[in-house]
Amino acid sequence: MEGVPQRALLVTPHPDDAESGCGGTAAKWIAAGAEVYYLICTNGDKGSGDFTMASDRLAAIRVEEQMDAAHVLGVKDVMFLHHPDGTLEDDHQLRSEVVRAIRKYRPDTVMCMDPYRSRGHTHRDHRVSGQVAIDAVCSFAWRPGYFPEQIRDENLQPHLVNELYLWGSEDPDLFVDISEHIDMKVNALKRHASQINDPSGRGDRIRARSRSVGERAGLPYAEGFRVLHFEPQLPWGD
Ligand SMILES: [Zn+2]
């Protein structure tokens, strides 16, 4: 069974990915007293099949939708990086931005998408954001030698994260019972109206997916994660 962190940061490739992957768990943790923060890496400006929809207009709509969804769940703060959809790179720039969010919000738990999948394709932004979040947690956020300008110029201190929850994993090893929060997950996802082609069936599809994850663990509704733990250690002790 999962513990409830004091603070959790969700590193999210596109608006709506956080609610889709772990909205029930976020709602559950918030109800138990946790502070949950979002880092939204891209603006999702390619997420439409409508040729008449301008990218900048869609990006603005998706900020509003994401803020509404975060409000439904009770998310404490949302940071947008505004990278164009499909442009995330596993590079120094994105690593510094994720490290900055970790040093600012100081989470016990970071949640991100599992970048390692061998049995199916996943969006490039999903892979890149997941890998960069893992690297930021594992080395870069807690070592003062990385991005020292954040420490010097922005008064952000190094921070050690205890655990990573990877959503979208092919091999989850922890299932969170979200039965009491499935309605909130559905309500939050419905706020992303620009991503819904069939509004009447949206809730049923979300429930069906959470039910099928739950079946793997004997739970009515669940979200599954691959969890990585880190031993607290002094920055100079590794
Ligand atoms: Zn996505």
Short mmCIF file of C-alpha atoms and ligand atoms in Angstrom, two decimals:
data_model
loop_
_atom_site.label_atom_id
_atom_site.label_comp_id
_atom_site.label_asym_id
_atom_site.label_seq_id
_atom_site.Cartn_x
_atom_site.Cartn_y
_atom_site.Cartn_z
CA MET A 1 0.00 0.00 0.00
CA GLU A 2 1.25 3.48 -0.84
CA GLY A 3 2.24 6.05 1.75
CA VAL A 4 0.91 9.57 1.49
CA PRO A 5 3.64 12.13 0.84
CA GLN A 6 3.61 15.58 2.37
CA ARG A 7 4.31 17.08 -1.04
CA ALA A 8 4.20 15.57 -4.52
CA LEU A 9 5.26 17.06 -7.86
CA LEU A 10 3.71 15.72 -11.07
CA VAL A 11 5.97 16.23 -14.09
CA THR A 12 3.53 16.16 -16.95
CA PRO A 13 4.29 16.20 -20.70
CA HIS A 14 0.95 17.63 -21.92
CA PRO A 15 -2.09 19.16 -20.27
CA ASP A 16 -4.42 16.28 -19.26
CA ASP A 17 -1.71 13.59 -18.93
CA ALA A 18 -1.52 14.04 -15.15
CA GLU A 19 -5.24 13.54 -14.57
CA SER A 20 -5.26 10.63 -16.98
CA GLY A 21 -2.33 8.83 -15.34
CA CYS A 22 -2.67 9.67 -11.68
CA GLY A 23 -5.59 12.04 -11.10
CA GLY A 24 -7.24 9.59 -8.70
CA THR A 25 -4.07 9.17 -6.66
CA ALA A 26 -3.52 12.94 -6.57
CA ALA A 27 -7.09 13.47 -5.34
CA LYS A 28 -6.65 10.76 -2.71
CA TRP A 29 -3.40 12.22 -1.43
CA ILE A 30 -4.81 15.77 -1.35
CA ALA A 31 -7.81 14.51 0.66
CA ALA A 32 -5.30 12.99 3.10
CA GLY A 33 -3.50 16.32 3.53
CA ALA A 34 -0.78 16.24 0.86
CA GLU A 35 0.22 19.27 -1.20
CA VAL A 36 0.29 18.40 -4.91
CA TYR A 37 2.03 20.53 -7.54
CA TYR A 38 2.05 20.30 -11.33
CA LEU A 39 4.84 21.00 -13.79
CA ILE A 40 3.31 21.08 -17.28
CA CYS A 41 6.13 20.74 -19.82
CA THR A 42 4.38 21.50 -23.13
CA ASN A 43 1.45 23.65 -24.09
CA GLY A 44 -0.29 20.84 -26.01
CA ASP A 45 -0.74 23.10 -29.03
CA LYS A 46 -0.85 20.18 -31.52
CA GLY A 47 -3.53 18.29 -29.64
CA SER A 48 -6.36 18.80 -32.09
CA GLY A 49 -7.61 17.25 -35.31
CA ASP A 50 -9.39 20.50 -36.20
CA PHE A 51 -7.55 22.17 -39.09
CA THR A 52 -9.19 25.51 -38.28
CA MET A 53 -7.79 25.55 -34.74
CA ALA A 54 -4.74 27.86 -34.51
CA SER A 55 -1.91 26.53 -32.34
CA ASP A 56 -1.69 29.64 -30.18
CA ARG A 57 -5.43 29.60 -29.57
CA LEU A 58 -5.34 25.92 -28.63
CA ALA A 59 -2.39 26.54 -26.29
CA ALA A 60 -4.37 29.25 -24.48
CA ILE A 61 -7.44 27.01 -24.23
CA ARG A 62 -5.36 24.20 -22.79
CA VAL A 63 -3.89 26.43 -20.08
CA GLU A 64 -7.43 27.29 -18.99
CA GLU A 65 -8.52 23.66 -19.12
CA GLN A 66 -5.50 22.56 -17.13
CA MET A 67 -6.08 25.19 -14.47
CA ASP A 68 -9.74 24.11 -14.19
CA ALA A 69 -8.77 20.44 -13.86
CA ALA A 70 -6.12 21.24 -11.25
CA HIS A 71 -8.72 23.27 -9.34
CA VAL A 72 -11.13 20.31 -9.33
CA LEU A 73 -8.47 18.12 -7.72
CA GLY A 74 -7.23 20.79 -5.31
CA VAL A 75 -3.73 21.08 -6.77
CA LYS A 76 -1.75 23.71 -4.88
CA ASP A 77 0.15 25.30 -7.77
CA VAL A 78 0.68 24.77 -11.50
CA MET A 79 3.90 25.71 -13.29
CA PHE A 80 3.79 25.87 -17.11
CA LEU A 81 6.96 25.60 -19.18
CA HIS A 82 5.06 26.38 -22.43
CA HIS A 83 7.26 24.29 -24.74
CA PRO A 84 5.49 23.65 -28.05
CA ASP A 85 3.90 20.21 -28.26
CA GLY A 86 6.33 17.61 -29.65
CA THR A 87 9.51 19.61 -29.06
CA LEU A 88 10.77 18.28 -25.70
CA GLU A 89 14.44 17.33 -25.76
CA ASP A 90 16.45 15.43 -23.18
CA ASP A 91 18.81 18.36 -22.79
CA HIS A 92 20.37 20.76 -20.33
CA GLN A 93 17.53 23.28 -20.69
CA LEU A 94 14.68 20.93 -19.80
CA ARG A 95 16.75 19.29 -17.05
CA SER A 96 17.36 22.69 -15.49
CA GLU A 97 13.64 23.52 -15.63
CA VAL A 98 12.62 20.27 -13.94
CA VAL A 99 15.37 20.67 -11.32
CA ARG A 100 14.16 24.24 -10.66
CA ALA A 101 10.62 22.96 -10.00
CA ILE A 102 11.92 20.24 -7.64
CA ARG A 103 14.06 22.76 -5.75
CA LYS A 104 11.13 25.19 -5.55
CA TYR A 105 8.35 22.80 -4.46
CA ARG A 106 10.61 20.36 -2.50
CA PRO A 107 8.46 17.24 -3.01
CA ASP A 108 8.89 13.92 -1.18
CA THR A 109 7.48 12.17 -4.24
CA VAL A 110 7.85 12.97 -7.93
CA MET A 111 5.42 11.42 -10.39
CA CYS A 112 6.16 11.21 -14.12
CA MET A 113 5.50 8.98 -17.10
CA ASP A 114 7.48 5.75 -17.37
CA PRO A 115 9.79 6.34 -20.35
CA TYR A 116 10.68 2.65 -20.72
CA ARG A 117 8.15 0.78 -22.80
CA SER A 118 8.95 -2.09 -25.11
CA ARG A 119 5.53 -3.40 -26.07
CA GLY A 120 4.05 -0.28 -27.61
CA HIS A 121 4.80 3.24 -28.72
CA THR A 122 4.31 6.27 -26.58
CA HIS A 123 4.50 9.96 -27.49
CA ARG A 124 7.99 11.36 -27.70
CA ASP A 125 7.17 14.07 -25.13
CA HIS A 126 6.03 11.33 -22.75
CA ARG A 127 9.37 9.49 -23.04
CA VAL A 128 11.50 12.62 -22.82
CA SER A 129 9.68 14.20 -19.87
CA GLY A 130 9.83 10.91 -17.97
CA GLN A 131 13.53 10.40 -18.56
CA VAL A 132 14.41 13.98 -17.68
CA ALA A 133 12.32 13.80 -14.49
CA ILE A 134 14.08 10.58 -13.42
CA ASP A 135 17.50 12.11 -14.06
CA ALA A 136 16.54 15.31 -12.24
CA VAL A 137 15.48 13.33 -9.18
CA CYS A 138 18.35 10.85 -9.20
CA SER A 139 21.25 13.23 -9.48
CA PHE A 140 20.69 16.76 -10.54
CA ALA A 141 18.24 18.25 -8.02
CA TRP A 142 20.14 17.30 -4.86
CA ARG A 143 23.73 17.88 -5.92
CA PRO A 144 24.76 21.49 -5.41
CA GLY A 145 27.25 21.26 -8.27
CA TYR A 146 24.45 20.98 -10.79
CA PHE A 147 22.80 24.27 -11.76
CA PRO A 148 24.60 26.24 -9.04
CA GLU A 149 23.23 29.45 -10.54
CA GLN A 150 19.79 28.47 -9.20
CA ILE A 151 21.29 28.27 -5.71
CA ARG A 152 23.28 31.47 -6.13
CA ASP A 153 20.81 33.67 -8.00
CA GLU A 154 17.36 32.27 -7.16
CA ASN A 155 17.84 31.18 -3.55
CA LEU A 156 16.79 27.63 -4.44
CA GLN A 157 18.48 24.95 -2.36
CA PRO A 158 19.36 21.38 -3.43
CA HIS A 159 16.61 18.90 -2.64
CA LEU A 160 16.52 15.12 -2.28
CA VAL A 161 13.34 13.38 -3.44
CA ASN A 162 12.49 10.11 -1.67
CA GLU A 163 10.61 8.26 -4.37
CA LEU A 164 9.44 8.30 -7.95
CA TYR A 165 6.03 7.06 -9.07
CA LEU A 166 6.09 6.22 -12.78
CA TRP A 167 2.66 6.13 -14.41
CA GLY A 168 1.86 4.52 -17.75
CA SER A 169 4.20 1.65 -16.88
CA GLU A 170 3.92 -1.73 -18.59
CA ASP A 171 4.91 -3.38 -15.32
CA PRO A 172 3.35 -1.53 -12.38
CA ASP A 173 4.37 -2.88 -9.00
CA LEU A 174 2.04 -0.73 -6.91
CA PHE A 175 -1.69 -0.25 -7.35
CA VAL A 176 -3.44 2.65 -5.64
CA ASP A 177 -7.11 2.13 -4.76
CA ILE A 178 -8.90 5.19 -6.20
CA SER A 179 -12.45 3.90 -5.72
CA GLU A 180 -13.44 6.86 -3.55
CA HIS A 181 -11.89 9.35 -5.99
CA ILE A 182 -12.86 7.99 -9.40
CA ASP A 183 -15.64 10.58 -9.75
CA MET A 184 -13.18 13.38 -9.07
CA LYS A 185 -10.77 11.94 -11.65
CA VAL A 186 -13.58 11.84 -14.22
CA ASN A 187 -14.65 15.39 -13.37
CA ALA A 188 -11.09 16.67 -13.69
CA LEU A 189 -10.53 14.96 -17.04
CA LYS A 190 -13.79 16.34 -18.41
CA ARG A 191 -12.35 19.85 -17.94
CA HIS A 192 -10.04 19.09 -20.87
CA ALA A 193 -12.94 19.59 -23.27
CA SER A 194 -10.70 20.28 -26.28
CA GLN A 195 -9.43 16.69 -26.02
CA ILE A 196 -12.82 15.01 -25.95
CA ASN A 197 -14.46 13.86 -29.19
CA ASP A 198 -17.33 12.01 -27.55
CA PRO A 199 -18.30 13.80 -24.32
CA SER A 200 -21.16 11.43 -23.50
CA GLY A 201 -18.88 8.38 -23.35
CA ARG A 202 -15.86 10.02 -21.74
CA GLY A 203 -16.74 9.15 -18.14
CA ASP A 204 -17.53 5.53 -19.01
CA ARG A 205 -14.22 5.09 -20.79
CA ILE A 206 -12.24 6.50 -17.86
CA ARG A 207 -14.10 4.28 -15.41
CA ALA A 208 -13.60 1.21 -17.60
CA ARG A 209 -9.86 1.83 -17.82
CA SER A 210 -9.51 2.34 -14.06
CA ARG A 211 -11.62 -0.78 -13.47
CA SER A 212 -9.39 -2.89 -15.71
CA VAL A 213 -6.27 -1.65 -13.85
CA GLY A 214 -8.06 -2.46 -10.59
CA GLU A 215 -8.75 -6.02 -11.72
CA ARG A 216 -5.01 -6.70 -11.64
CA ALA A 217 -4.97 -5.93 -7.92
CA GLY A 218 -8.43 -7.01 -6.77
CA LEU A 219 -9.60 -3.38 -6.45
CA PRO A 220 -12.75 -1.76 -7.88
CA TYR A 221 -10.84 1.16 -9.43
CA ALA A 222 -7.08 1.66 -9.41
CA GLU A 223 -4.08 3.44 -10.89
CA GLY A 224 -0.84 1.49 -11.32
CA PHE A 225 2.74 2.69 -10.87
CA ARG A 226 6.30 1.46 -11.05
CA VAL A 227 7.91 2.89 -7.92
CA LEU A 228 11.58 3.74 -7.43
CA HIS A 229 12.85 4.54 -3.93
CA PHE A 230 15.90 6.57 -2.96
CA GLU A 231 17.86 6.28 0.25
CA PRO A 232 18.40 9.67 1.86
CA GLN A 233 22.07 10.48 1.67
CA LEU A 234 24.21 13.53 2.15
CA PRO A 235 25.14 15.27 -1.06
CA TRP A 236 28.80 14.35 -0.54
CA GLY A 237 28.17 10.75 0.59
CA ASP A 238 27.56 8.83 -2.59
ZN ZN B 1 0.40 13.41 -23.60
#
